[in-house]
Each structure stands twice: as C-alpha cells, then as structure tokens.
Short mmCIF file of C-alpha atoms (C1' of nucleotides) in Angstrom, two decimals:
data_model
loop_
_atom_site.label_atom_id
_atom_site.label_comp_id
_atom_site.label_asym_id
_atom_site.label_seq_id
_atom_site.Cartn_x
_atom_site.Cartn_y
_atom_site.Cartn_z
CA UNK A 1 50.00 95.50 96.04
CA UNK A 2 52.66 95.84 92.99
CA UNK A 3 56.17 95.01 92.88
CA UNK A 4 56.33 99.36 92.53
CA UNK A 5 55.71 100.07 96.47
CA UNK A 6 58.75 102.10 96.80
CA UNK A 7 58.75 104.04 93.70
CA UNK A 8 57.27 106.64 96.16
CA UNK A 9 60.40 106.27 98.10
CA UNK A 10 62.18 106.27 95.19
CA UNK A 11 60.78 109.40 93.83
CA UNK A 12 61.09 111.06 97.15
CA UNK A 13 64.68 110.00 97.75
CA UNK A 14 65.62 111.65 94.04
CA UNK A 15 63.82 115.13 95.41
CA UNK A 16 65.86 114.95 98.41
CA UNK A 17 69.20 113.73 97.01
CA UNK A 18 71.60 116.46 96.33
CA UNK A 19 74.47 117.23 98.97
CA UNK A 20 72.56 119.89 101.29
CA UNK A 21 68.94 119.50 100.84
CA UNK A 22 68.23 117.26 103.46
CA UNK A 23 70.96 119.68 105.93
CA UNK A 24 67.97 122.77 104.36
CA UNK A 25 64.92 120.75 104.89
CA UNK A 26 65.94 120.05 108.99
CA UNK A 27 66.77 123.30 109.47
CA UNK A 28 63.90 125.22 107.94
CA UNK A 29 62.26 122.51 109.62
CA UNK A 30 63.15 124.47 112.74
CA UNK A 31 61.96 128.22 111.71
CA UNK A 32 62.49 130.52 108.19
CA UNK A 33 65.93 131.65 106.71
CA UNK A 34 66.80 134.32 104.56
CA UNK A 35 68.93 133.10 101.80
CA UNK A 36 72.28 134.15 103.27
CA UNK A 37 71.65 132.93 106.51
CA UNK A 38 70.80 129.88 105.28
CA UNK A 39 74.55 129.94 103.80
CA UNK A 40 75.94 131.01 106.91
CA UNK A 41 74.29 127.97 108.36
CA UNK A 42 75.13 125.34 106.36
CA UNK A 43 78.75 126.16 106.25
CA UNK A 44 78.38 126.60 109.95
CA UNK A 45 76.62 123.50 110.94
CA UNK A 46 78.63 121.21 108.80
CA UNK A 47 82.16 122.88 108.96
CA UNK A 48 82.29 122.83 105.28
CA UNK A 49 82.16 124.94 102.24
CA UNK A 50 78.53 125.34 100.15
CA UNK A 51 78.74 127.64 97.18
CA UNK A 52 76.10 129.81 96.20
CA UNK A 53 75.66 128.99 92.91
CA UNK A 54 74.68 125.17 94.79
CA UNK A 55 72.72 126.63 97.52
CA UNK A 56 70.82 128.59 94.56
CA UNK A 57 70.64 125.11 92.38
CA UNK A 58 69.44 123.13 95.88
CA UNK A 59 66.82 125.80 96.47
CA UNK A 60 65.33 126.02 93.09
CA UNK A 61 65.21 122.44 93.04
CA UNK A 62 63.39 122.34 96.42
CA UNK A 63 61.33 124.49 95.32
CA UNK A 64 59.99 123.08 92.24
CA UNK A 65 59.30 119.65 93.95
CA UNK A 66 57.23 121.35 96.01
CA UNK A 67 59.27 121.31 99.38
CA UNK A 68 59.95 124.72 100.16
CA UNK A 69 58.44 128.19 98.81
CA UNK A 70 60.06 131.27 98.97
CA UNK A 71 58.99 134.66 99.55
CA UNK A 72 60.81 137.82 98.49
CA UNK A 73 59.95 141.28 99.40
CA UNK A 74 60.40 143.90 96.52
CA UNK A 75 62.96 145.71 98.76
CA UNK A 76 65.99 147.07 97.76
CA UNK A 77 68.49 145.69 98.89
CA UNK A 78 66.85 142.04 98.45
CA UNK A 79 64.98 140.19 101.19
CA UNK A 80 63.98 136.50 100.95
CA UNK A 81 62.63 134.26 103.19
CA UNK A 82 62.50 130.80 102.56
CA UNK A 83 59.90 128.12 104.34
CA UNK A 84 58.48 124.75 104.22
CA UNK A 85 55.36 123.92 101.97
CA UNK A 86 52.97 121.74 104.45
CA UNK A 87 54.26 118.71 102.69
CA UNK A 88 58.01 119.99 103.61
CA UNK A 89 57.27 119.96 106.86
CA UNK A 90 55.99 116.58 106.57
CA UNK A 91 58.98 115.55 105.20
CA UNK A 92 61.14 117.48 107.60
CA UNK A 93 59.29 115.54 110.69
CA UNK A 94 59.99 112.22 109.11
CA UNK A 95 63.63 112.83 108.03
CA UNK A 96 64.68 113.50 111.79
CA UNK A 97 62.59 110.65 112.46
CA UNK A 98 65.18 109.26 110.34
CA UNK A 99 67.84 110.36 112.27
CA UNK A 100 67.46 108.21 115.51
CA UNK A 101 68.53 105.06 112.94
CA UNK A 102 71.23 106.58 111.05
CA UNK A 103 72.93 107.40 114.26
CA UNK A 104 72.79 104.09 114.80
CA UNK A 105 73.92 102.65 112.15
CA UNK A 106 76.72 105.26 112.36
CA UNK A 107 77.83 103.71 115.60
CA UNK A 108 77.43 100.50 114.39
CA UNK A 109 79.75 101.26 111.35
CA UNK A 110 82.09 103.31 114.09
CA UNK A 111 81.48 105.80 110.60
CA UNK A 112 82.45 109.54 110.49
CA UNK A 113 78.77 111.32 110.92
CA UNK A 114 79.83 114.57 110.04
CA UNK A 115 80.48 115.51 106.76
CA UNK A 116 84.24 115.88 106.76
CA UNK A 117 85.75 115.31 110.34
CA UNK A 118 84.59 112.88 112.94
CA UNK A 119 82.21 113.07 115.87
CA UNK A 120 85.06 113.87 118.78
CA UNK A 121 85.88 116.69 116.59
CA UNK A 122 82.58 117.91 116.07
CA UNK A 123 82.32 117.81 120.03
CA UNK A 124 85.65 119.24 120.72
CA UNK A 125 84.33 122.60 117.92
CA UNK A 126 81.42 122.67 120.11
CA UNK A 127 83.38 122.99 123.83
CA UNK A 128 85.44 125.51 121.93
CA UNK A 129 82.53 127.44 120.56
CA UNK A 130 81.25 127.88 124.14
CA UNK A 131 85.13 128.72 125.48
CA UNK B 1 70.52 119.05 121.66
CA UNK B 2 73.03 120.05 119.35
CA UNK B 3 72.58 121.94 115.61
CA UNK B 4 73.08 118.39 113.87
CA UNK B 5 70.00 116.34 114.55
CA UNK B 6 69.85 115.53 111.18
CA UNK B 7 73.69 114.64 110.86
CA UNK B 8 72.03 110.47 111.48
CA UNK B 9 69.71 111.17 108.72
CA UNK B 10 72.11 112.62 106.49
CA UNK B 11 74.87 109.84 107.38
CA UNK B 12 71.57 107.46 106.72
CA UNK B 13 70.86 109.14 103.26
CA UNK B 14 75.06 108.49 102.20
CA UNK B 15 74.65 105.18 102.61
CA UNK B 16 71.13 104.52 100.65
CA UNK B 17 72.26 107.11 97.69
CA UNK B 18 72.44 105.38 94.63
CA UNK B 19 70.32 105.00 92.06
CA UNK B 20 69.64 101.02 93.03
CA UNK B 21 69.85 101.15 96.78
CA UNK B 22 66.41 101.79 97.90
CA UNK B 23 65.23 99.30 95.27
CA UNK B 24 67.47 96.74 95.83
CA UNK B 25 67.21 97.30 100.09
CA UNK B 26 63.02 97.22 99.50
CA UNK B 27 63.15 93.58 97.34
CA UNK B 28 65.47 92.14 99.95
CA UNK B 29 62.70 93.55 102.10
CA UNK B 30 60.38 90.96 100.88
CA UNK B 31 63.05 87.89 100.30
CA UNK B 32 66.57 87.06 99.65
CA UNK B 33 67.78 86.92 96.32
CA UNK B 34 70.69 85.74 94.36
CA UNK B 35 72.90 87.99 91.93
CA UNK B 36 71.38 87.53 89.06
CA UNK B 37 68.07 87.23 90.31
CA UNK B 38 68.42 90.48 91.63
CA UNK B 39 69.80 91.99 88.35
CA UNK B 40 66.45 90.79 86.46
CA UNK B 41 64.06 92.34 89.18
CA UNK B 42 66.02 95.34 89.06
CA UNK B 43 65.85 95.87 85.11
CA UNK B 44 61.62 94.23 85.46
CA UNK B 45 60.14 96.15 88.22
CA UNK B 46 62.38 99.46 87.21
CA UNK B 47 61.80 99.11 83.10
CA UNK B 48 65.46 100.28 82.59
CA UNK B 49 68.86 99.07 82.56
CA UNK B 50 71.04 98.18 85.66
CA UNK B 51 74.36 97.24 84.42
CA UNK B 52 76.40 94.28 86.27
CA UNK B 53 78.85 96.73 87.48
CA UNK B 54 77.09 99.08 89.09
CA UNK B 55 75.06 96.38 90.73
CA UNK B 56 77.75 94.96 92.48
CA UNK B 57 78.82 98.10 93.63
CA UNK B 58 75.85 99.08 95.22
CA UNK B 59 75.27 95.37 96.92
CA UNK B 60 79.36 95.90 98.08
CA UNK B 61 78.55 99.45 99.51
CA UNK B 62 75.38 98.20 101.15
CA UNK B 63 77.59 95.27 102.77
CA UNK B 64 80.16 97.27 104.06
CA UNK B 65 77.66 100.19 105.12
CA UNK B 66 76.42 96.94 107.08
CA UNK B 67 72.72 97.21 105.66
CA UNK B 68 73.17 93.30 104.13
CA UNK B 69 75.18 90.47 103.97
CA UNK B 70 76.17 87.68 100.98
CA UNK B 71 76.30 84.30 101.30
CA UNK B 72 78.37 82.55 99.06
CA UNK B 73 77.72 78.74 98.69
CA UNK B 74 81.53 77.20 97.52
CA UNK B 75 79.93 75.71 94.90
CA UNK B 76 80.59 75.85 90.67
CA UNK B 77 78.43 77.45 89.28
CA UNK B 78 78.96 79.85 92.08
CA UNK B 79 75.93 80.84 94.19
CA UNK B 80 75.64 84.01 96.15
CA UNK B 81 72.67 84.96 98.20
CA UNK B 82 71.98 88.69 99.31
CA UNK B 83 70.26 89.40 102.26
CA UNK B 84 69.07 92.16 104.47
CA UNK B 85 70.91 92.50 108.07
CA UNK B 86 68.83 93.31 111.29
CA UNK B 87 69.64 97.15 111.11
CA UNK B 88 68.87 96.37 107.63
CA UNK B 89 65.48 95.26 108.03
CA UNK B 90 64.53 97.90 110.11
CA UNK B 91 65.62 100.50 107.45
CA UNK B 92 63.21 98.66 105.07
CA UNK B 93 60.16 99.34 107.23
CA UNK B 94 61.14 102.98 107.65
CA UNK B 95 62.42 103.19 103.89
CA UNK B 96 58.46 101.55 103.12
CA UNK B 97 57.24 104.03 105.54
CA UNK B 98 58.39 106.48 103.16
CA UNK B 99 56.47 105.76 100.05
CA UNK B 100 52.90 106.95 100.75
CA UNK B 101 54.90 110.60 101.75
CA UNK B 102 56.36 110.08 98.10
CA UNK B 103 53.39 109.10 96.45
CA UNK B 104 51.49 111.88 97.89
CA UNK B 105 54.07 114.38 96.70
CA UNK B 106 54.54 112.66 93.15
CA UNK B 107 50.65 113.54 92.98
CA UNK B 108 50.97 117.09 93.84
CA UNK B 109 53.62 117.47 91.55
CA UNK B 110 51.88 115.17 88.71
CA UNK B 111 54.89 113.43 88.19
CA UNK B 112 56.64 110.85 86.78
CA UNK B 113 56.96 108.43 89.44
CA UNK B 114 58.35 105.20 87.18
CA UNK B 115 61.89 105.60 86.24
CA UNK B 116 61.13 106.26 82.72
CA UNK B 117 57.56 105.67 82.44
CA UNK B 118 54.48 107.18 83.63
CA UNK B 119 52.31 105.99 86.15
CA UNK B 120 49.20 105.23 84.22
CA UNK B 121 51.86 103.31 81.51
CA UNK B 122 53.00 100.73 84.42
CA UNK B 123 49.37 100.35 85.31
CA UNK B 124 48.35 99.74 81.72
CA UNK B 125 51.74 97.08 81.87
CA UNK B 126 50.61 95.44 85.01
CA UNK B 127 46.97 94.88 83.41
CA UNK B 128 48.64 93.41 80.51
CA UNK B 129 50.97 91.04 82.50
CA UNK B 130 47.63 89.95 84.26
CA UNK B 131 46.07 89.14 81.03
"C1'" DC C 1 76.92 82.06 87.74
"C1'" DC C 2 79.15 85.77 89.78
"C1'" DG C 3 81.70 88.95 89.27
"C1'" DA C 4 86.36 92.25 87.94
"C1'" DA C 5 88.65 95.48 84.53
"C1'" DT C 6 88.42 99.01 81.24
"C1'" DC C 7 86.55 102.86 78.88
"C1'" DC C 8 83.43 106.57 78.29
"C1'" DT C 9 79.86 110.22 79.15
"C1'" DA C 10 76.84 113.06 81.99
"C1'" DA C 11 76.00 115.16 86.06
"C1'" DG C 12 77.18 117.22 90.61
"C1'" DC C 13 79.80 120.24 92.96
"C1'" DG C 14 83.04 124.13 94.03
"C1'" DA C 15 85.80 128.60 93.09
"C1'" DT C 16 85.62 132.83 91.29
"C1'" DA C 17 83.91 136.95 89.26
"C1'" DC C 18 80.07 139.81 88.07
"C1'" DT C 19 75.10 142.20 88.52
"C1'" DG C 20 70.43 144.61 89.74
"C1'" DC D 1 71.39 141.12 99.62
"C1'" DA D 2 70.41 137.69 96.61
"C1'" DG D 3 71.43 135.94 93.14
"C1'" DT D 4 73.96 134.64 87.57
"C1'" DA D 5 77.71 133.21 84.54
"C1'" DT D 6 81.59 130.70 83.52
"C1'" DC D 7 85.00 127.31 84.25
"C1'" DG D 8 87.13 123.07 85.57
"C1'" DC D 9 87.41 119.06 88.58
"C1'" DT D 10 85.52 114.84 90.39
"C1'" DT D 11 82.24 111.25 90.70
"C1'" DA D 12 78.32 108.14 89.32
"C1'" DG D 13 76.66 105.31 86.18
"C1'" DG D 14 76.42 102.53 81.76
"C1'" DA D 15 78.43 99.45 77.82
"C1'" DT D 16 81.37 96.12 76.94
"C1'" DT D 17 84.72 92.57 77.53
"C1'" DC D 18 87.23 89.08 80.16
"C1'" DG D 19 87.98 85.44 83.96
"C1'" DG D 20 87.45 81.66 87.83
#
DNA sequence: CCGAATCCTAAGCGATACTG
DNA sequence: CAGTATCGCTTAGGATTCGG
C-alpha cells in the first residue's frame, strides 16, 4: 500500500466536480434525457438557473471521462439522448450511496441542502406543486 | 421519495471540494497530524505545491463543515493538532471506498492519475525512495 | 510553529445572442 | 432542438510577506 490510495478518489472527485454533474449523473442514473429535458430538469429539481452553454461544457466533460455517452439521431430537428456508460452507472449507484451521509452531515451542520433555499422551502415548493 | 436523492450527496460533495480536501480528510484517515506536518505530506505524497493559505482554508472549512477538529496546545512554539471527527471518519471509509471506482476509470481513460505526474513516474519515485 | 493579510491570475459560471 | 460564440462577473488557488 502507498501513501497514493486516494489518488483514485482524487481523480474521480476532479471528473465529478463541476456544479451539476453529480445533479446529471443521479438523474440519468434514473432513465435517459434528451438534452433539453435534461435542462428542464436541472433548473427544475434545484430551483435554480443552468445555462446551456454549462450544461453543454458539463456534458462534454462527462463525456470524455467516460461517464456518459450520447447518442444523436440524424433528424432534423435534432434528437439526443444522453445515458450512462456501465462505469456511470457505477458511479451513479455509489454517489446516492453517498447521499444517506451527506444528509447527515447536513443535519448535523443544521446546513441549507438545497442549492439556494433551505429544506422547509424545498418542502413547502413541493406541497404547492401538488396544490 | 422526492426528485433530490442526491441533494445529501451533492451537499456532501460542497463540503469535500477543494483541491486538498480529500487528501488532507484521507491522511487524517490514517493519523492526526500537526500544521506543518500536514503541509509537507501534502506537497510529498501530491509532488506539487500547497501554499500555507490555502491550507488553512481548507482545514477551517473542513472544521466548520464539522468533518475535523484542531487542538491547540497553549504552548510557544504553538502546537495545533488536526484530527478527523466521528462523521469524519466515516466519510474517510466511504471517501477510500471510492478509489478502486477511480482507479478503474483512470485506467479506462489512461490517465493521469498523479497531480502532475504519471502513474508509472510515482512508481518509478516510490522504487527509488525504497532504494 | 501556526497562521493572517495582501496581491494576482486562471478558471468556473451565467446571460445573451446567434446558427444548422 | 441542440447546440456555439462572446462577454463579463465571481471565485479558487498560489506567491509572498508579516505577526504573535
């Protein structure tokens, strides 16, 4: 054993670093998008605003580390479908894995989970949503 | 089950982003460690420069994010020993849990898993430092 | 020995407008 | 529909210097 054992965590921690990846890699985790819905999503889930030139940088990115592949079908107008390489869904597994231990760390820190309003806030959207 | 399962993980991945974090929360992993001490296994195992400053504000944000603690001895010289909290501990193991996923994936992708240097170059550095 | 203060650069991110 | 291109703001990180 070296003193490197988490440059693997290291390496995979700079592939997944970048403010929406790991948001794309859970929810792909959960079945395809199409690169607008994926938008829609994102600014959905996390009641804030992605770009598309960022979702386009995030993708690529993804994409070239081997996480996700996309597939686009000559059509006109454009249809892409993005997924999860087998290692992506790997990854995908063990990042809500993850998730159990943030939350609790969240608690612990009484620390705003979401990504720019709190938890009651999130939960109050939600009761609305199904108003 | 709501649409942000992965609002833990990405709460989680805040608090460990940083260039230093998973390095420094992995070393503190095996032992405690004081400042400087830490600030030469940073620059050894990593092969590249971790300024003072950004150090200690890494080892601050990791203290307030509750993932470790200091203890500082009164005395002059001052001494100041880092170590990892309970919660902190446990996101070692998982964070170590990581690194064979990374690994893998630095293989498929053939790359650079040092922070400046290749794999086969910290090999051929370790079999030096053994000689 | 353990930092804090200052300065600087590079990168990340977002808004907007345009294109095949 | 699925992107590019351009711009400007903000933040992270590094070099250096100073202090208790």
């Amino acid at each position: 054993m070296t003193n490197n054992f988490h440059m693997g965590t290291n390496y995979l921690l700079k592939v997944i670093t970048g403010k929406w990846k790991v948001s794309i890699i859970c929810a792909l985790g959960l079945r395809d998008y199409r690169y607008l819905e994926l938008l829609k999503y994102e600014n959905d889930v996390n009641h804030t605003k992605i770009s598309k030139k960022v979702l386009t940088e995030q993708l690529n990115q993804l994409e070239e580390d081997g996480i996700i592949t996309k597939k686009s079908y000559g059509t006109i107008p454009p249809k892409v479908v993005y997924s999860l390489t087998t290692i992506g869904q790997e990854l995908a597994k063990k990042l809500t894995n993850l998730n159990f231990l943030g939350e609790k760390l969240a608690q612990v820190n009484q620390a705003n989970i979401s990504f720019d309003i709190n938890a009651q806030q999130v939960k109050n959207l939600h009761k609305e949503e199904q108003d």
